[in-house]
Tab-separated table of C-alpha atoms in Angstrom:
chain	number	residue	atom	x	y	z
Y	5	MET	CA	55.405	88.694	-175.037
Y	6	SER	CA	55.789	87.047	-172.180
Y	7	ASP	CA	59.225	85.809	-171.722
Y	8	SER	CA	61.023	88.896	-169.902
Y	9	GLY	CA	63.979	88.241	-171.266
Y	10	SER	CA	65.992	88.420	-167.801
Y	11	GLY	CA	64.817	84.890	-166.329
Y	12	TRP	CA	61.204	85.620	-165.222
Y	13	TYR	CA	57.929	84.877	-166.706
Y	14	ASP	CA	55.369	87.593	-166.875
Y	15	GLU	CA	51.790	86.514	-166.697
Y	16	THR	CA	50.001	88.882	-169.292
Y	17	LEU	CA	45.942	87.707	-168.830
Y	18	HIS	CA	45.143	90.757	-167.090
Y	19	LYS	CA	45.438	94.260	-167.791
Y	20	ASP	CA	46.997	95.986	-164.668
Y	21	VAL	CA	47.795	93.572	-162.185
Y	22	ALA	CA	50.117	90.707	-163.425
Y	23	GLN	CA	52.686	87.559	-161.348
Y	24	ARG	CA	55.937	86.852	-162.071
Y	25	LEU	CA	57.402	82.936	-162.175
Y	26	ARG	CA	61.085	82.047	-161.972
Y	27	MET	CA	62.275	80.634	-165.150
Y	28	GLY	CA	64.697	78.172	-164.570
Y	29	ARG	CA	65.635	75.078	-167.381
Y	30	VAL	CA	62.938	76.554	-170.743
Y	31	LEU	CA	61.532	72.525	-171.514
Y	32	HIS	CA	59.862	73.543	-174.578
Y	33	ARG	CA	58.961	76.907	-176.616
Y	34	ASP	CA	56.904	77.382	-179.899
Y	35	ARG	CA	53.838	78.193	-181.707
Y	36	THR	CA	51.731	75.262	-181.944
Y	37	GLY	CA	50.214	76.464	-185.134
Y	38	LEU	CA	46.767	77.755	-183.010
Y	39	GLN	CA	48.802	79.012	-179.719
Y	40	ASP	CA	52.095	80.090	-178.433
Y	41	LEU	CA	53.133	77.262	-175.869
Y	42	VAL	CA	55.995	77.379	-173.413
Y	43	ILE	CA	56.962	74.716	-170.495
Y	44	PHE	CA	59.614	75.669	-168.088
Y	45	GLU	CA	60.467	74.951	-164.415
Y	46	ASN	CA	59.890	77.080	-161.166
Y	47	PRO	CA	61.790	76.133	-158.012
Y	48	VAL	CA	58.456	75.951	-156.240
Y	49	LEU	CA	55.306	75.209	-158.983
Y	50	GLY	CA	57.595	72.263	-161.068
Y	51	ARG	CA	57.232	72.265	-164.503
Y	52	VAL	CA	54.805	74.672	-165.645
Y	53	MET	CA	52.521	75.273	-169.113
Y	54	ALA	CA	51.794	78.433	-170.329
Y	55	LEU	CA	49.798	79.560	-173.393
Y	56	ASP	CA	50.023	83.355	-175.429
Y	57	GLY	CA	51.190	84.713	-171.869
Y	58	VAL	CA	48.733	83.175	-169.772
Y	59	VAL	CA	50.314	79.729	-166.843
Y	60	GLN	CA	47.416	76.879	-167.830
Y	61	THR	CA	48.758	74.618	-164.714
Y	62	THR	CA	51.325	73.821	-162.815
Y	63	GLU	CA	52.498	70.447	-161.768
Y	64	GLY	CA	52.914	71.758	-157.740
Y	65	ASP	CA	48.968	72.546	-157.732
Y	66	GLU	CA	47.032	71.333	-160.716
Y	67	PHE	CA	45.402	69.013	-158.450
Y	68	VAL	CA	43.623	71.488	-156.951
Y	69	TYR	CA	42.106	72.682	-159.936
Y	70	HIS	CA	41.409	69.343	-161.548
Y	71	GLU	CA	40.199	67.290	-158.270
Y	72	MET	CA	37.621	69.826	-158.303
Y	73	LEU	CA	36.581	70.521	-161.628
Y	74	THR	CA	35.865	66.211	-161.776
Y	75	HIS	CA	35.178	64.826	-158.554
Y	76	VAL	CA	32.447	67.112	-157.717
Y	77	PRO	CA	30.561	66.646	-160.352
Y	78	ILE	CA	31.057	63.450	-160.457
Y	79	LEU	CA	30.090	62.269	-156.596
Y	80	ALA	CA	27.105	64.826	-156.566
Y	81	HIS	CA	25.839	63.243	-159.651
Y	82	GLY	CA	26.412	59.438	-157.865
Y	83	ARG	CA	25.587	57.501	-161.572
Y	84	VAL	CA	28.062	58.993	-163.597
Y	85	ARG	CA	29.184	56.154	-166.100
Y	86	ARG	CA	30.485	58.499	-169.384
Y	87	VAL	CA	31.738	61.596	-169.403
Y	88	LEU	CA	33.414	64.447	-172.076
Y	89	ILE	CA	35.976	66.804	-171.382
Y	90	VAL	CA	36.104	69.907	-173.149
Y	91	GLY	CA	39.834	70.524	-173.684
Y	92	GLY	CA	42.313	69.706	-171.496
Y	93	GLY	CA	45.286	68.619	-173.014
Y	94	ASP	CA	47.681	68.319	-170.101
Y	95	GLY	CA	45.433	65.384	-169.481
Y	96	GLY	CA	44.834	66.030	-165.553
Y	97	MET	CA	41.137	66.258	-165.989
Y	98	LEU	CA	41.295	62.637	-168.010
Y	99	ARG	CA	43.195	60.958	-165.343
Y	100	ARG	CA	41.111	62.236	-162.394
Y	101	CYS	CA	37.849	60.747	-164.080
Y	102	LEU	CA	39.752	57.962	-165.069
Y	103	GLU	CA	40.405	57.356	-161.169
Y	104	HIS	CA	36.464	56.540	-160.477
Y	105	LYS	CA	36.063	53.324	-161.682
Y	106	ALA	CA	32.543	52.982	-162.265
Y	107	VAL	CA	33.476	55.012	-165.216
Y	108	GLU	CA	33.085	53.429	-168.422
Y	109	ARG	CA	34.378	56.073	-170.435
Y	110	VAL	CA	35.400	59.473	-171.121
Y	111	THR	CA	36.004	60.865	-174.384
Y	112	MET	CA	38.368	63.878	-174.512
Y	113	VAL	CA	38.023	66.445	-177.491
Y	114	GLU	CA	41.299	68.784	-177.528
Y	115	ILE	CA	41.288	71.031	-180.540
Y	116	ASP	CA	45.178	71.209	-180.430
Y	117	ARG	CA	46.628	67.572	-180.665
Y	118	SER	CA	50.347	69.206	-179.730
Y	119	VAL	CA	49.313	70.028	-176.733
Y	120	VAL	CA	48.774	66.447	-175.407
Y	121	ASP	CA	51.694	65.492	-177.170
Y	122	LEU	CA	53.835	67.826	-175.511
Y	123	SER	CA	52.433	67.415	-172.138
Y	124	ILE	CA	53.041	64.101	-172.203
Y	125	ALA	CA	56.536	64.285	-172.905
Y	126	HIS	CA	57.659	67.199	-170.339
Y	127	LEU	CA	54.418	67.120	-168.025
Y	128	PRO	CA	54.170	63.021	-167.817
Y	129	SER	CA	53.116	63.598	-164.024
Y	130	ILE	CA	50.063	65.557	-164.535
Y	131	SER	CA	48.095	62.435	-167.028
Y	132	ALA	CA	50.095	59.986	-165.229
Y	133	GLY	CA	49.751	57.320	-168.390
Y	134	ALA	CA	45.717	58.290	-168.290
Y	135	PHE	CA	46.159	58.575	-172.544
Y	136	ASP	CA	46.859	54.249	-172.143
Y	137	ASP	CA	43.707	53.764	-170.807
Y	138	PRO	CA	41.332	51.912	-172.452
Y	139	ARG	CA	37.973	53.863	-171.237
Y	140	THR	CA	39.776	57.063	-173.081
Y	141	ASP	CA	38.779	57.977	-176.333
Y	142	LEU	CA	40.903	61.045	-177.671
Y	143	VAL	CA	39.451	63.316	-180.393
Y	144	ILE	CA	41.472	66.071	-181.836
Y	145	ALA	CA	38.804	68.417	-183.097
Y	146	ASP	CA	37.020	72.132	-182.227
Y	147	GLY	CA	35.147	70.960	-179.180
Y	148	CYS	CA	31.947	73.451	-179.981
Y	149	ALA	CA	31.718	71.567	-183.336
Y	150	PHE	CA	31.723	68.268	-181.860
Y	151	VAL	CA	29.200	68.803	-179.320
Y	152	LYS	CA	26.981	70.184	-181.807
Y	153	GLU	CA	27.444	67.313	-184.819
Y	154	THR	CA	27.798	64.455	-182.102
Y	155	THR	CA	24.792	62.289	-181.208
Y	156	GLU	CA	26.500	60.750	-177.888
Y	157	ARG	CA	25.349	61.175	-174.505
Y	158	PHE	CA	27.228	61.966	-171.058
Y	159	ASP	CA	26.272	61.763	-167.815
Y	160	VAL	CA	29.071	64.727	-167.060
Y	161	VAL	CA	30.581	67.553	-169.531
Y	162	ILE	CA	33.886	69.398	-168.139
Y	163	VAL	CA	35.005	72.515	-170.274
Y	164	ASP	CA	38.907	72.561	-169.201
Y	165	SER	CA	39.265	75.285	-171.325
Y	166	THR	CA	41.980	78.410	-171.570
Y	167	ASP	CA	40.243	81.958	-170.530
Y	168	PRO	CA	37.953	83.728	-173.171
Y	169	HIS	CA	40.468	85.046	-175.396
Y	170	GLY	CA	41.851	83.479	-178.883
Y	171	PRO	CA	40.652	79.955	-179.213
Y	172	GLY	CA	38.992	79.825	-176.059
Y	173	ALA	CA	36.566	82.024	-176.420
Y	174	VAL	CA	33.916	80.060	-178.244
Y	175	LEU	CA	33.691	78.001	-175.271
Y	176	PHE	CA	31.803	80.557	-173.108
Y	177	THR	CA	28.879	81.039	-175.447
Y	178	GLU	CA	25.736	80.556	-174.936
Y	179	ASP	CA	25.324	78.444	-178.454
Y	180	PHE	CA	28.508	75.959	-177.252
Y	181	TYR	CA	26.244	75.658	-174.138
Y	182	ALA	CA	23.142	74.815	-175.024
Y	183	GLY	CA	25.239	72.513	-177.756
Y	184	CYS	CA	26.803	71.021	-174.096
Y	185	LYS	CA	23.387	70.636	-172.532
Y	186	ALA	CA	22.132	68.582	-175.599
Y	187	ARG	CA	24.753	66.029	-175.008
Y	188	LEU	CA	23.712	65.367	-171.169
Y	189	THR	CA	21.230	62.572	-170.240
Y	190	PRO	CA	18.770	63.559	-167.537
Y	191	GLY	CA	20.221	65.008	-164.849
Y	192	GLY	CA	23.395	65.026	-165.935
Y	193	VAL	CA	25.904	67.673	-165.020
Y	194	LEU	CA	28.130	70.647	-166.869
Y	195	VAL	CA	30.764	72.139	-165.299
Y	196	THR	CA	33.325	74.735	-166.571
Y	197	GLN	CA	36.017	76.409	-166.151
Y	198	ASN	CA	34.825	80.452	-165.348
Y	199	GLY	CA	38.245	82.226	-164.009
Y	200	VAL	CA	38.975	84.131	-160.915
Y	201	PRO	CA	36.270	86.719	-160.152
Y	202	PHE	CA	38.055	89.254	-158.525
Y	203	LEU	CA	39.778	89.694	-161.388
Y	204	GLN	CA	37.287	88.680	-163.959
Y	205	PRO	CA	33.893	89.495	-162.739
Y	206	GLY	CA	32.345	90.128	-166.192
Y	207	GLU	CA	33.171	86.892	-166.963
Y	208	LEU	CA	31.607	85.490	-164.028
Y	209	LYS	CA	28.004	87.643	-164.715
Y	210	ASP	CA	28.128	86.291	-168.520
Y	211	SER	CA	28.296	82.998	-167.676
Y	212	HIS	CA	26.016	82.820	-165.262
Y	213	ARG	CA	23.366	84.921	-167.243
Y	214	ARG	CA	24.094	82.851	-170.498
Y	215	LEU	CA	23.578	78.997	-168.216
Y	216	GLY	CA	20.531	80.654	-166.039
Y	217	ARG	CA	18.913	80.677	-169.621
Y	218	LEU	CA	19.538	77.608	-170.606
Y	219	PHE	CA	19.177	74.971	-167.425
Y	220	GLY	CA	17.203	74.822	-164.108
Y	221	ASP	CA	19.860	74.968	-161.802
Y	222	ALA	CA	23.345	77.205	-162.411
Y	223	GLY	CA	25.677	78.680	-160.189
Y	224	PHE	CA	29.140	78.412	-158.933
Y	225	PHE	CA	31.800	76.900	-156.904
Y	226	VAL	CA	35.253	77.546	-155.909
Y	227	ALA	CA	38.290	76.690	-155.012
Y	228	PRO	CA	42.051	78.581	-154.078
Y	229	VAL	CA	44.213	77.744	-157.172
Y	230	PRO	CA	48.094	79.416	-155.891
Y	231	SER	CA	49.145	79.620	-159.815
Y	232	TYR	CA	45.894	81.227	-160.959
Y	233	TYR	CA	46.504	84.418	-159.723
Y	234	GLY	CA	43.950	86.501	-157.756
Y	235	GLY	CA	41.939	84.286	-155.409
Y	236	PHE	CA	39.497	82.163	-155.557
Y	237	MET	CA	38.759	80.575	-159.272
Y	238	ALA	CA	35.330	80.112	-159.983
Y	239	PHE	CA	33.931	76.794	-161.613
Y	240	GLY	CA	30.832	76.922	-163.588
Y	241	TRP	CA	28.127	74.644	-162.500
Y	242	ALA	CA	24.513	73.900	-164.583
Y	243	THR	CA	21.926	71.031	-164.533
Y	244	ASP	CA	18.478	70.695	-164.157
Y	245	ASP	CA	18.492	68.630	-160.986
Y	246	ALA	CA	18.746	71.258	-158.266
Y	247	ALA	CA	19.172	68.828	-155.692
Y	248	LEU	CA	22.558	68.025	-156.467
Y	249	ARG	CA	24.125	70.984	-155.305
Y	250	ARG	CA	22.543	71.311	-151.872
Y	251	GLN	CA	23.718	66.815	-150.603
Y	252	THR	CA	25.349	67.021	-147.428
Y	253	ALA	CA	28.954	65.756	-146.641
Y	254	GLU	CA	26.870	62.843	-144.913
Y	255	ALA	CA	25.371	61.986	-148.530
Y	256	ILE	CA	28.662	62.859	-150.061
Y	257	ARG	CA	31.400	60.361	-148.547
Y	258	PRO	CA	30.263	56.810	-149.089
Y	259	ARG	CA	30.221	57.677	-153.156
Y	260	PHE	CA	33.865	59.523	-151.841
Y	261	GLU	CA	34.759	56.367	-149.967
Y	262	ALA	CA	33.522	53.595	-151.958
Y	263	ALA	CA	35.367	55.353	-155.061
Y	264	GLY	CA	38.391	54.930	-153.349
Y	265	LEU	CA	40.004	58.083	-154.352
Y	266	THR	CA	43.206	59.668	-152.984
Y	267	THR	CA	42.594	62.586	-153.429
Y	268	ARG	CA	45.405	66.191	-151.462
Y	269	TYR	CA	42.842	68.869	-151.751
Y	270	TYR	CA	39.120	67.397	-152.126
Y	271	THR	CA	37.284	65.674	-149.165
Y	272	PRO	CA	33.691	65.498	-148.935
Y	273	ASP	CA	33.403	68.320	-146.583
Y	274	ILE	CA	35.486	70.782	-149.276
Y	275	HIS	CA	32.648	69.792	-151.703
Y	276	VAL	CA	30.139	70.968	-149.874
Y	277	ALA	CA	31.685	73.904	-148.828
Y	278	SER	CA	32.928	74.513	-152.325
Y	279	PHE	CA	29.180	76.480	-152.854
Y	280	ALA	CA	29.261	78.603	-150.433
Y	281	LEU	CA	30.449	81.864	-152.635
Y	282	PRO	CA	32.282	85.436	-150.844
Y	283	ALA	CA	29.806	87.605	-150.476
Y	284	PHE	CA	31.384	89.940	-153.508
Y	285	MET	CA	30.412	87.099	-156.080
Y	286	LEU	CA	26.930	87.533	-154.486
Y	287	ASP	CA	27.111	91.019	-155.764
Y	288	ALA	CA	28.441	90.475	-158.709
Y	289	LEU	CA	25.471	88.427	-160.342
Y	290	LYS	CA	22.189	89.916	-158.551
């Protein structure tokens, strides 16, 4: 088990390397029915939520992850009205989407209701009331089944999944990506959580191949999320409008200013720079 019993939480995502987080007060721990979930306090990162031995989010650095997976596609698109989030039980992605006042509806599909409830109870600063926003449509269901069965269309689809193990594995398949594409409006954008390429190069290659078979423009953008061990985190990017990821900061900046966003990581310059990939990632995609 990931709790060493000596006041440290040992992450078990990778076979040969690991990180340890000091565990202060444990706020909650049990099996939810689908996953082993623990929420505890850390002196540096604040409150931490982990599932099945893997850190999912922390109060200290969640803003990097959530800002980049929402503001990049929404501001690149420029006319987003409806968003679909698959996963994202902590509510951070929902919160950032709703910061865009032009967004009329955010449908969030989460497979595990208890993750939502526990996040509201123990990590309220991450969702910051987003679940009470009248534009929120929370659906407790399997995300893969939802995209196959719904007839709704969305301008942006955000896959805020766990890593491709256990319940999250299906959210990395070509079948699921095809379902997401079918739900996009013309010119819509799909973005995904795609792991840490330095330690998970296979995941990067697989996603690139699968997305590339379905979309006219498929690639990645990156950001450093301190609590996700191993360097840059990759975010999958897929759309049929290749121009969307080739916009300048000067083109993005008026949209950012008009949205009135207050951010801690995202800026229009970071937006553009995030699509410049390190050489080792480019080599992995060859």
